[in-house]
Tab-separated table of C-alpha atoms in Angstrom:
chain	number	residue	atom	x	y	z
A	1	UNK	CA	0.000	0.000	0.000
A	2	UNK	CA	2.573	2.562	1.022
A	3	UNK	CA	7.007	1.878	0.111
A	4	UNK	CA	9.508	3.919	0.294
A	5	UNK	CA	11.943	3.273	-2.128
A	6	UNK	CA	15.028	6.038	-1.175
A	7	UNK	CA	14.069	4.411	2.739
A	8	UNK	CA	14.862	0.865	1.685
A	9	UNK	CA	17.128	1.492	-0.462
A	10	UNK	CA	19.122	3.469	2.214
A	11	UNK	CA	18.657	1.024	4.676
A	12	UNK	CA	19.813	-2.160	2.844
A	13	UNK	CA	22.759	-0.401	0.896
A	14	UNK	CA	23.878	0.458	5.132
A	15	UNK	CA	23.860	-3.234	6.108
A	16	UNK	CA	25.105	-4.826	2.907
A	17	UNK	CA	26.885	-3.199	0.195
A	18	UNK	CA	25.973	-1.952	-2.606
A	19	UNK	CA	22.688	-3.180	-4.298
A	20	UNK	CA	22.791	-4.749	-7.732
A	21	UNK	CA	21.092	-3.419	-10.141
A	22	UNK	CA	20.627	-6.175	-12.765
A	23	UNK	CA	22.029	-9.463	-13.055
A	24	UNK	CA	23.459	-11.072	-16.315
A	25	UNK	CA	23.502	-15.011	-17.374
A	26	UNK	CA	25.328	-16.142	-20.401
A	27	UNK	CA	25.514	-19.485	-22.131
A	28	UNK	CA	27.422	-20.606	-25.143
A	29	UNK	CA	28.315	-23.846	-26.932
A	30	UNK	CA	29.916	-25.109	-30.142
A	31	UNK	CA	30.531	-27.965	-32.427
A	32	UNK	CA	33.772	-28.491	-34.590
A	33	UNK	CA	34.045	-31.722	-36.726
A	34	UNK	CA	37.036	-31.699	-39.339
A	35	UNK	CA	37.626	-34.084	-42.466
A	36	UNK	CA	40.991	-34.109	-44.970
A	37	UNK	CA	41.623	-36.216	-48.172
A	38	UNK	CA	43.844	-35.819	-51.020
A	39	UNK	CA	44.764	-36.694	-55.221
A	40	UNK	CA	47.693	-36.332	-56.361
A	41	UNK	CA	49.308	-36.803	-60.472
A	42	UNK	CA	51.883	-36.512	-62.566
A	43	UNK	CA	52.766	-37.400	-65.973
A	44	UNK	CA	54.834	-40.269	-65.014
A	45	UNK	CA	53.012	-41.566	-61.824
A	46	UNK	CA	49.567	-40.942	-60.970
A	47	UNK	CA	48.974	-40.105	-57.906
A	48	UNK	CA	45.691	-39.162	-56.127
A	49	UNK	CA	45.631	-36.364	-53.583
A	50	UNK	CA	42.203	-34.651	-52.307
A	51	UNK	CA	41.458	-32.488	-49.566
A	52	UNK	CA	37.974	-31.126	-48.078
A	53	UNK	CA	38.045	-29.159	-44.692
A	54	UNK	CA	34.297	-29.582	-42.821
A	55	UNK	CA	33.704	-27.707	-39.487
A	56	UNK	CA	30.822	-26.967	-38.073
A	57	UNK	CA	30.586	-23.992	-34.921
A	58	UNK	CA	27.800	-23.644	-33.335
A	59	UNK	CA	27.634	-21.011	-30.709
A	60	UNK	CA	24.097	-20.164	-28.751
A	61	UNK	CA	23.998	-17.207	-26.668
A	62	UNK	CA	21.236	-16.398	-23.801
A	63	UNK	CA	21.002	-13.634	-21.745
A	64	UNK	CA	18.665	-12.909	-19.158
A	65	UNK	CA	18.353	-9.851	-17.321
A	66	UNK	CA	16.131	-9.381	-14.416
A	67	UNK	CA	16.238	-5.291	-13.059
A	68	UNK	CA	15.910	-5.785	-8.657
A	69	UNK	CA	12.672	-3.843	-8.113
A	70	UNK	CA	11.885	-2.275	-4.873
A	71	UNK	CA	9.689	-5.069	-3.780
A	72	UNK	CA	12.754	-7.480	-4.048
A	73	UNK	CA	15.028	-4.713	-2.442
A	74	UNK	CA	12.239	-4.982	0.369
A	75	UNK	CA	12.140	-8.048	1.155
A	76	UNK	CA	15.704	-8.461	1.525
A	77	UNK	CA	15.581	-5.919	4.106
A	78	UNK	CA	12.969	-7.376	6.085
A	79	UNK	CA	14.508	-11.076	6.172
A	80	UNK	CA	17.964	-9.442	6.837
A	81	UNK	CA	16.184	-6.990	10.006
A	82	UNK	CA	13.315	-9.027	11.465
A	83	UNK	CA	14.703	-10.824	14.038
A	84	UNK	CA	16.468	-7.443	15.660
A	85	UNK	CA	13.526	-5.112	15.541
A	86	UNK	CA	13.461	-3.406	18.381
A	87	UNK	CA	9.199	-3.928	18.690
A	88	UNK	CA	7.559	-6.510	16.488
A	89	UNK	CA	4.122	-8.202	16.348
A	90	UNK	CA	3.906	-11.015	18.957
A	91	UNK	CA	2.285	-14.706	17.367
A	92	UNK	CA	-1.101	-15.527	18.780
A	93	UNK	CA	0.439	-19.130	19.873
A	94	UNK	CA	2.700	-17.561	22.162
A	95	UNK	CA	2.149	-18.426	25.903
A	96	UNK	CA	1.477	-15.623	28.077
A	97	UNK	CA	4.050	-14.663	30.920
A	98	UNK	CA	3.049	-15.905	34.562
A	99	UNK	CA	0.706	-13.270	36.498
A	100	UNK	CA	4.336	-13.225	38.890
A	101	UNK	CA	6.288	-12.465	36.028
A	102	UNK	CA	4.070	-9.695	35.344
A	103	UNK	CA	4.144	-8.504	38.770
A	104	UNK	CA	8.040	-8.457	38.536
A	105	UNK	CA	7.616	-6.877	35.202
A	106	UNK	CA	5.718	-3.625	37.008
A	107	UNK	CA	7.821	-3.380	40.009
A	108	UNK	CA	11.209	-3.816	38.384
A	109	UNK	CA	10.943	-3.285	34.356
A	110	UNK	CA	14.716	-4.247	34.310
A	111	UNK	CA	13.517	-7.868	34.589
A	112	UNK	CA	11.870	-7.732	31.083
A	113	UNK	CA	15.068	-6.124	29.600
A	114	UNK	CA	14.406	-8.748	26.552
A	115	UNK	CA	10.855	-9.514	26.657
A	116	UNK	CA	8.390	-8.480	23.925
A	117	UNK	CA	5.603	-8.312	26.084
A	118	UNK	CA	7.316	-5.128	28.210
A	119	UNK	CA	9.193	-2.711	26.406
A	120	UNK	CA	10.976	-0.259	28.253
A	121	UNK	CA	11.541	3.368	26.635
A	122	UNK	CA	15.030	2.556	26.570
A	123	UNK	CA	14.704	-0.029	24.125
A	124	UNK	CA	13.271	2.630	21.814
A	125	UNK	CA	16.199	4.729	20.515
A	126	UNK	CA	16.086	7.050	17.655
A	127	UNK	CA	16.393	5.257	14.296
A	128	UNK	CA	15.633	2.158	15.680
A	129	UNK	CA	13.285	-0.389	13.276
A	130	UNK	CA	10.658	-1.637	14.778
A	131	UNK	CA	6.770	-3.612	13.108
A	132	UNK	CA	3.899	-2.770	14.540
A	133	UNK	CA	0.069	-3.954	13.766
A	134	UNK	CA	-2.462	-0.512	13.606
A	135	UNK	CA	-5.775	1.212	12.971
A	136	UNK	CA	-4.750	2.775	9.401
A	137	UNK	CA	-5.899	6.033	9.898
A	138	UNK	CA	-5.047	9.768	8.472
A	139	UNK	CA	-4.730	12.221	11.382
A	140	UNK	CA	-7.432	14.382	12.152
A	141	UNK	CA	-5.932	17.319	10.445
A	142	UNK	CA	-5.749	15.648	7.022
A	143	UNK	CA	-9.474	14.158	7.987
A	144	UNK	CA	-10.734	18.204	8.174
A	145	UNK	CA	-8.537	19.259	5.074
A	146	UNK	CA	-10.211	16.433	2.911
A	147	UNK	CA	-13.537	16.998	4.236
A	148	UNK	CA	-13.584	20.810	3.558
A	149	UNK	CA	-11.997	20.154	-0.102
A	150	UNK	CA	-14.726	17.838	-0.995
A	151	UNK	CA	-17.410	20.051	0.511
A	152	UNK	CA	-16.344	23.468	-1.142
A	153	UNK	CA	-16.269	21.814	-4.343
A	154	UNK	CA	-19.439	20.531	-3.844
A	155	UNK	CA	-21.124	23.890	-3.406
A	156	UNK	CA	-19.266	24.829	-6.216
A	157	UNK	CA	-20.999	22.792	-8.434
A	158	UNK	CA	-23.709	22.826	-6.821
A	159	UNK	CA	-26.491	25.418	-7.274
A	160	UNK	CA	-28.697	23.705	-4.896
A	161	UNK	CA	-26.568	23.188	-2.008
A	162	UNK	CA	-25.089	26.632	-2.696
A	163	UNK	CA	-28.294	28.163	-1.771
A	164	UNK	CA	-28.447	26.471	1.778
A	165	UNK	CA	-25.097	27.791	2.575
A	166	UNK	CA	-23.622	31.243	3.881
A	167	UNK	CA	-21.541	31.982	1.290
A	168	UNK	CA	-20.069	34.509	3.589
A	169	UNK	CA	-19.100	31.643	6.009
A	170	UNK	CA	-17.868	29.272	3.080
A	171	UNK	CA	-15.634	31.849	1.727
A	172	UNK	CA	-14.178	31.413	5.600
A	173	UNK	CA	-13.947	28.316	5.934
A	174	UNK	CA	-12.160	28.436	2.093
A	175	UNK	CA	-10.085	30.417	3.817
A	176	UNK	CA	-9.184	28.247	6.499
A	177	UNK	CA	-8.928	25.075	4.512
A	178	UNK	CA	-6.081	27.161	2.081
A	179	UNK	CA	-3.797	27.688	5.323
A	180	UNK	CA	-4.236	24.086	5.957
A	181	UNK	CA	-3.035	22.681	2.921
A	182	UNK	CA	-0.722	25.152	3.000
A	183	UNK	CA	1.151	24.549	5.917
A	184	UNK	CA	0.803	20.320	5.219
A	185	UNK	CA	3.099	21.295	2.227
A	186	UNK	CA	1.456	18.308	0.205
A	187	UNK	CA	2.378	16.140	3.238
A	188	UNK	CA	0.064	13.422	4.572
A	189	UNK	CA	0.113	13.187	8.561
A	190	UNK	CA	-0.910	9.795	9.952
A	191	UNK	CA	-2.479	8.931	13.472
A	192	UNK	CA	-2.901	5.146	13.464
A	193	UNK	CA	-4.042	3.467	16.989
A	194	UNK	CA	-1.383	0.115	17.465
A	195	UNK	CA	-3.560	-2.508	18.037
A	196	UNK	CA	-1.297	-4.583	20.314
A	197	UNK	CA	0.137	-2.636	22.651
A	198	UNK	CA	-1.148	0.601	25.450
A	199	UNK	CA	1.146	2.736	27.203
A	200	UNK	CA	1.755	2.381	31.620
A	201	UNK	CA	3.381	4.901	33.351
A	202	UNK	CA	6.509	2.922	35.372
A	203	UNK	CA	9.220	3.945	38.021
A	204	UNK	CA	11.162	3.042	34.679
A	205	UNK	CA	8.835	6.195	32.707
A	206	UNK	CA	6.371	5.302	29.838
A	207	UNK	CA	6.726	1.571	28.687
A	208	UNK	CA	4.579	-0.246	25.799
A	209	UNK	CA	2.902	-3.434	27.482
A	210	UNK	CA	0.700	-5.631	25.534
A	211	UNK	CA	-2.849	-5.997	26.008
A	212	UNK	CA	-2.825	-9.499	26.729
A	213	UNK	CA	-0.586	-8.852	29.455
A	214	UNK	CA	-2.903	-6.372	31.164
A	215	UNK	CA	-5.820	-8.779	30.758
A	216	UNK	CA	-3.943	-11.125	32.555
A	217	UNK	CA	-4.026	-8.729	35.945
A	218	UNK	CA	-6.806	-8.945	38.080
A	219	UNK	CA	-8.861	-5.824	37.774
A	220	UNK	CA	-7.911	-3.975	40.678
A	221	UNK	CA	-4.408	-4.315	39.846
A	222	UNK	CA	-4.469	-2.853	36.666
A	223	UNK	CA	-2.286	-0.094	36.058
A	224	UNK	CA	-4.010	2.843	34.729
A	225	UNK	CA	-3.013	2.886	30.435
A	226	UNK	CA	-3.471	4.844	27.653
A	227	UNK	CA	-3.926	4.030	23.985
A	228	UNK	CA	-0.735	4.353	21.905
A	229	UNK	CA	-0.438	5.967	18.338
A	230	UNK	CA	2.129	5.444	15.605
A	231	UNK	CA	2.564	9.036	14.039
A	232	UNK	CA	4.250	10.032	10.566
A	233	UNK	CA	4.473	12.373	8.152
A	234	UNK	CA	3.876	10.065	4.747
A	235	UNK	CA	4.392	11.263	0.959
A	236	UNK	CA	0.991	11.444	-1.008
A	237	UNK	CA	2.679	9.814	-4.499
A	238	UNK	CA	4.533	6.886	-2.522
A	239	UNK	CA	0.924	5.161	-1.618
A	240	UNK	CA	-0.023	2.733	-4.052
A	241	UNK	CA	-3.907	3.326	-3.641
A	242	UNK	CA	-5.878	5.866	-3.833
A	243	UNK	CA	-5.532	7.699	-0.236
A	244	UNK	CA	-9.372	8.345	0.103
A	245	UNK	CA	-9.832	4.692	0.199
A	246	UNK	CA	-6.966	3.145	2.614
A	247	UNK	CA	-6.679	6.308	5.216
A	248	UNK	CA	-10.381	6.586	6.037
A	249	UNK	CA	-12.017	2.983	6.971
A	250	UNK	CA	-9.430	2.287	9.725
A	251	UNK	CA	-7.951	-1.074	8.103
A	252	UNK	CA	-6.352	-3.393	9.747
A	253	UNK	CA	-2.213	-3.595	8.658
A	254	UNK	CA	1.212	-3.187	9.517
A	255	UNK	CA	3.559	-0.817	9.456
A	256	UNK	CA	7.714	-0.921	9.031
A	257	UNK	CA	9.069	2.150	10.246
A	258	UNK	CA	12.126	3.959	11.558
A	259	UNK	CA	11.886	5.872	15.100
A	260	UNK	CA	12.293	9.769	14.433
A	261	UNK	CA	12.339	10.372	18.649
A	262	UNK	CA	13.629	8.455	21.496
A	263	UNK	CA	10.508	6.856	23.769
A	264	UNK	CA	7.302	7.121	23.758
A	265	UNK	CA	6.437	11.123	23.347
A	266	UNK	CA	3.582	12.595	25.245
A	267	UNK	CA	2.262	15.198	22.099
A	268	UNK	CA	2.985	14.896	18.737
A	269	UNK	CA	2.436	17.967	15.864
A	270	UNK	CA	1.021	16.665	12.522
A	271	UNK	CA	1.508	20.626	11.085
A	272	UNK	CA	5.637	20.080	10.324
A	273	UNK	CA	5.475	23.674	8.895
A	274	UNK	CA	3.866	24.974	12.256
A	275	UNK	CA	6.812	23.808	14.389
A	276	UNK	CA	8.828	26.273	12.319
A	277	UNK	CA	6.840	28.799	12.970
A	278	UNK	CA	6.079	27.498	16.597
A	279	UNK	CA	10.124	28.886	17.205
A	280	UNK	CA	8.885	32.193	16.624
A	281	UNK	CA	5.296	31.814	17.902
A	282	UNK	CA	4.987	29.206	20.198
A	283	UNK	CA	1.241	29.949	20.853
A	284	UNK	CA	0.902	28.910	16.685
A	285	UNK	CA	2.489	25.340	17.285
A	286	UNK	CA	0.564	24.306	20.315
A	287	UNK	CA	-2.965	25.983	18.680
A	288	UNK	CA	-2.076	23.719	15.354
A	289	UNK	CA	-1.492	20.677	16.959
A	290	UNK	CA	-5.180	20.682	18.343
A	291	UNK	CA	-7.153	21.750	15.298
A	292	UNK	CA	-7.652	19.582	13.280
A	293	UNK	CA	-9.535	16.990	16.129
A	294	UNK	CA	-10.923	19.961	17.365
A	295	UNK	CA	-12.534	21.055	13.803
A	296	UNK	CA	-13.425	17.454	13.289
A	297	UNK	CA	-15.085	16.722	16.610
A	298	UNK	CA	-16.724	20.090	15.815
A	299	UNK	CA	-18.264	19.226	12.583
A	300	UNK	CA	-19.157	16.221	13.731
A	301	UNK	CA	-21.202	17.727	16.462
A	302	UNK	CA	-22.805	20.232	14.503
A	303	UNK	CA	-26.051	21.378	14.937
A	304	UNK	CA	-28.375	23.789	12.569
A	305	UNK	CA	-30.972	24.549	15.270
A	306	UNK	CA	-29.128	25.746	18.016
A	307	UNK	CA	-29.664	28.982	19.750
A	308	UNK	CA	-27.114	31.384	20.081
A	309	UNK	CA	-27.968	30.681	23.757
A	310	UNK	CA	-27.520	27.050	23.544
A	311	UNK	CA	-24.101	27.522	21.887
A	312	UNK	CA	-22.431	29.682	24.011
A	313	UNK	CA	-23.367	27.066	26.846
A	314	UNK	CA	-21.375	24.807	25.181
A	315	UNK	CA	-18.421	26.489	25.040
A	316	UNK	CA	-18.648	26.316	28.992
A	317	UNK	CA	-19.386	22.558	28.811
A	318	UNK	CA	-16.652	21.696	26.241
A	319	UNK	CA	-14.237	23.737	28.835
A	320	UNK	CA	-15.637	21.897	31.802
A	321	UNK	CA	-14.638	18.328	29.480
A	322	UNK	CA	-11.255	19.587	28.402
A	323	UNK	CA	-10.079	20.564	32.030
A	324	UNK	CA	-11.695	17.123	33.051
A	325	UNK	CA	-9.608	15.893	30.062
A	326	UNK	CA	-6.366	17.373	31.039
A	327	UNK	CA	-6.688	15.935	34.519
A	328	UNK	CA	-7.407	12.476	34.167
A	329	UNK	CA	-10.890	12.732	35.527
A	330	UNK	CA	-13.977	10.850	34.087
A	331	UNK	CA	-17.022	13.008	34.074
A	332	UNK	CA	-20.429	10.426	34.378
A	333	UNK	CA	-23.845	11.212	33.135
A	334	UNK	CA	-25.091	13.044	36.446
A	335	UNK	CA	-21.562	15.374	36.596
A	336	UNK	CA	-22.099	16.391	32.680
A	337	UNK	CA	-25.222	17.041	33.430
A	338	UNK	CA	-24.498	19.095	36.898
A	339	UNK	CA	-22.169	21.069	34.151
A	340	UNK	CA	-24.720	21.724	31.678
A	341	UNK	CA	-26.731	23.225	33.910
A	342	UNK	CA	-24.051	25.348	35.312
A	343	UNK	CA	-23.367	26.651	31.886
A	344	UNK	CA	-26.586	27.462	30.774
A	345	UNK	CA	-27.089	29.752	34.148
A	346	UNK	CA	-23.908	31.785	32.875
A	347	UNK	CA	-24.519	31.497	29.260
A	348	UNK	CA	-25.843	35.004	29.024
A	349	UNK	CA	-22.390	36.202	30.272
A	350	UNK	CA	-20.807	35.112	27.174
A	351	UNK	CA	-23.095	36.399	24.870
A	352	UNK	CA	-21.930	40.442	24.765
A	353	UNK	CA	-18.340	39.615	23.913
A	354	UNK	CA	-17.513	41.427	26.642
A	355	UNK	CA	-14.081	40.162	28.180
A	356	UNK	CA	-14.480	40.206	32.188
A	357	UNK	CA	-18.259	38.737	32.231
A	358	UNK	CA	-16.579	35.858	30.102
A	359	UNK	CA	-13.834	35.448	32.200
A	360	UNK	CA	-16.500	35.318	35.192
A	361	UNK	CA	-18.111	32.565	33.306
A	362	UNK	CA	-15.172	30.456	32.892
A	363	UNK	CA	-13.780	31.003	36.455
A	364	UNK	CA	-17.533	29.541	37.977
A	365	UNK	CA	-17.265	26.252	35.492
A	366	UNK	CA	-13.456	25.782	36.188
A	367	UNK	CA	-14.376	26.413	40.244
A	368	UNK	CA	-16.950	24.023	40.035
A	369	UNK	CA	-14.213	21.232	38.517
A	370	UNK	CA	-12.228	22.201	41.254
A	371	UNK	CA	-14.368	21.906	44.211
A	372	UNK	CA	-16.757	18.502	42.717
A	373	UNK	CA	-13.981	17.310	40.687
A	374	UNK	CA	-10.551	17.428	42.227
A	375	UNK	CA	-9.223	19.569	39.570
A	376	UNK	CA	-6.431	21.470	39.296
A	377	UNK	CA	-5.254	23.850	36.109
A	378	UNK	CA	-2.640	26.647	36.129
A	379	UNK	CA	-3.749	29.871	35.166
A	380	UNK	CA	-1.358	29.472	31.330
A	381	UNK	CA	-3.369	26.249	31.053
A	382	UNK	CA	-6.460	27.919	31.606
A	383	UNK	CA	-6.784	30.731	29.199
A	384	UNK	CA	-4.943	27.783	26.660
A	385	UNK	CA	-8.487	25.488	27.272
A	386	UNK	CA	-10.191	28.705	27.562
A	387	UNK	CA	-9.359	29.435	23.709
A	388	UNK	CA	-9.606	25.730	22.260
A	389	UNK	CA	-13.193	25.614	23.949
A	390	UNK	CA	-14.000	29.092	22.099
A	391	UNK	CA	-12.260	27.644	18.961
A	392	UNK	CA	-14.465	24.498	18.600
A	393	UNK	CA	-17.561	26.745	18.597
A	394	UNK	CA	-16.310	29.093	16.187
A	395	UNK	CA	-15.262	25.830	13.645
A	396	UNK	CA	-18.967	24.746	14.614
A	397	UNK	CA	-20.931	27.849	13.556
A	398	UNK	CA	-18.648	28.403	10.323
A	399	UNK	CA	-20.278	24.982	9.349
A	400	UNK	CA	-24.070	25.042	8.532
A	401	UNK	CA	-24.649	21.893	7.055
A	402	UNK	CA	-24.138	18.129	9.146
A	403	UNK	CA	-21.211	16.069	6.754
A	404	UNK	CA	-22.110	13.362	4.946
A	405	UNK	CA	-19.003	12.159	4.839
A	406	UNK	CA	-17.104	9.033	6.303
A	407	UNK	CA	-14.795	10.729	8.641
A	408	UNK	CA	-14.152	9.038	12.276
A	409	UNK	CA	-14.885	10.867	15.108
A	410	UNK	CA	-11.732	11.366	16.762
A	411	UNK	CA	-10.881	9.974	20.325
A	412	UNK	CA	-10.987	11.974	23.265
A	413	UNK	CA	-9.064	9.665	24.942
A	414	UNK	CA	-5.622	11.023	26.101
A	415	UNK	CA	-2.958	9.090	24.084
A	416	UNK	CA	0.520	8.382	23.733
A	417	UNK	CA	3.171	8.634	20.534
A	418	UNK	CA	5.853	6.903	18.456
A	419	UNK	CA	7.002	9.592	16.142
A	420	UNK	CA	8.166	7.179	13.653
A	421	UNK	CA	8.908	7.574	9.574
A	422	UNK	CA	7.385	5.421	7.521
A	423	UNK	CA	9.093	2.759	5.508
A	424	UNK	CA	6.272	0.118	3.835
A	425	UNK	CA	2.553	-0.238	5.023
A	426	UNK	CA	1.361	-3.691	3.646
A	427	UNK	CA	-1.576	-6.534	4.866
């Protein structure tokens, strides 16, 4: 589905040579067969001398030539590097580890210093190979950019659905989409969930353990564990499929890739461009790593009857979520709906764009997750979840129309990253 040729090539020329590029078989044969006679006379004695010469060469030549395509070049790499990947898929067949091996696993992570079922962060060093199964999935930010492209040109060509837009709004959004693209720089960013393995925090820091092993715990010993992503930046004209259908229906594959960090990272920017400017700005670089789930969870929320009431409350719910969010905390039906009410009482403060009633607003929602909730937020952190809360309801008013489109809601489940570039995705 997905090879990179100058990768491979790269890789195998480092471990063994240089790579032929064609290889050239000759065969030849011959035949020589030789006959002499001869008549000789004179006037006084006759005598009889004759000569004839016959050979016969027969020489065949065959040459085949075979160019080594990438595929070839490929698989050579992968017999010469699978058995020293640093992560690789376990086999089904494979016994589990004893529930006091896991035990020792947790308390002293030196112990599994060689076992795939507990991998340490030190066993994940920058360029490092490693084969992982995932979720195939573009990250959100791609997921909004596609989205928007197909819609735009769809009221484009379309009188009918033109008419049931603002066009003010579209031209916006246009507007929005065209910084996107932009700053991807024809880049596609991936986001794909590994299937195998979640992330536990250790005395040893963030290590990968495999589900099985966590089933294996009794329940009140399970660690607490987040879902792990593999992250990349991927070239559009290296996939061998039409992107639209492999990066949206969350297939099933695996990946070969090279690590671009050290451990397993904590955030991860899809927007490569934005971390340039992010040296400059970094307000730009963290807002740009959050919009594109935050424009897709938006959209995919999107209402058309909502009162300007209605939508200003949930700005002051979607705060109360990410400050739960940011803290760990899991907010039940009877707390979300505790929240809702308390943002509908203080909706009206939001509603005159003027700055101190909104900051009044915010301040009684994040005191409430303080004083039911446990919560704690720094005041940076605040007016940071303040804006992405405002953000989200700006994306969802700019959109007047629900999608019809196949995009996956994204997780709101905190996560964890391998910042990894991609060599080959394949079944």
């Amino acid at each position: 589905m997905y090879l990179d040729e100058v990768s491979v090539t790269s890789l195998i020329s480092s471990r063994k040579g240089a790579i032929p590029a064609e290889i050239t078989e000759t065969f030849s044969s011959s035949a020589r067969t030789e006959m002499t006679s001869a008549v000789e006379s004179d006037l006084k004695v006759l005598k009889l001398s004759g000569g004839s010469v016959l050979e016969s060469t027969q020489t065949k030549d065959r040459q085949v030539l075979r160019k080594a395509t990438i595929q070839a070049t490929f698989r050579d790499l992968y017999l010469h590097e699978q058995d020293k990947l640093a992560l690789s898929p376990i086999p089904s067949e494979t016994p589990v580890p004893t529930l006091s091996q896991i035990r020792g696993y947790f308390r002293s992570p030196e112990q599994a210093s060689s076992s795939p079922w507990f991998i340490s962060p030190q066993r994940l060093n920058r360029g490092d190979l490693v084969e992982v199964e995932v979720e195939l999935q573009a990250d959100p930010i791609f997921q909004v950019s596609t989205f928007l492209s197909s819609f735009l040109d769809m009221i484009t060509d379309s009188e009918e659905l033109a008419g049931q837009v603002d066009q003010t709004q579209a031209a916006k959004v246009r507007e929005f989409n065209a910084i996107l693209e932009r700053l991807r720089v024809g880049l596609i960013p991936i986001r794909c969930r590994i299937t195998d393995y979640r992330t536990v925090h250790t005395v040893a820091g963030d290590c990968l353990v495999h589900h099985r092993v966590l089933q294996e715990l009794p329940q009140e010993e399970r660690p607490t564990s987040y879902p792990t992503y593999l992250v990349a930046v991927t070239e559009q004209d290296l996939y061998w499929k039409d992107t639209r259908r492999i990066l949206f229906s969350n297939a099933e594959v695996r990946i070969l890739c090279r690590l671009n960090r050290t451990g397993i990272q904590s955030s991860w920017n899809a927007v490569k461009l934005a971390d340039m400017v992010g040296s400059v700005l970094p307000e730009f670089s963290e807002m740009m790593s959050n919009v594109g789930a935050e424009a897709l969870q938006a959209m995919m929320n999107n209402s058309q009857d909502s009162s300007s009431s209605e939508q200003e409350g949930e700005a002051l719910v979607t705060f109360a979520q990410l400050v739960a969010s940011h803290n760990g905390i899991d907010l039940d039906d009877s707390a979300t709906a505790e929240i809702e009410r308390l943002a509908q009482q203080n909706a009206h403060l939001l509603s005159d764009d003027d700055l101190d009633e909104e900051r009044i607003a915010f301040s009684r929602i994040l005191d409430h997750m303080r004083s039911q909730h446990g919560a704690s937020l720094d005041a940076d952190r605040a007016v940071n979840l303040r804006a992405q809360a405002r953000s989200q309801i700006a994306l969802r008013r700019g959109l007047t129309l629900r999608p019809t489109s196949a995009v996956t809601s994204p997780t709101t489940e905190a996560g964890r990253f391998l910042d990894s570039e991609v060599i080959a995705i394949y079944w």
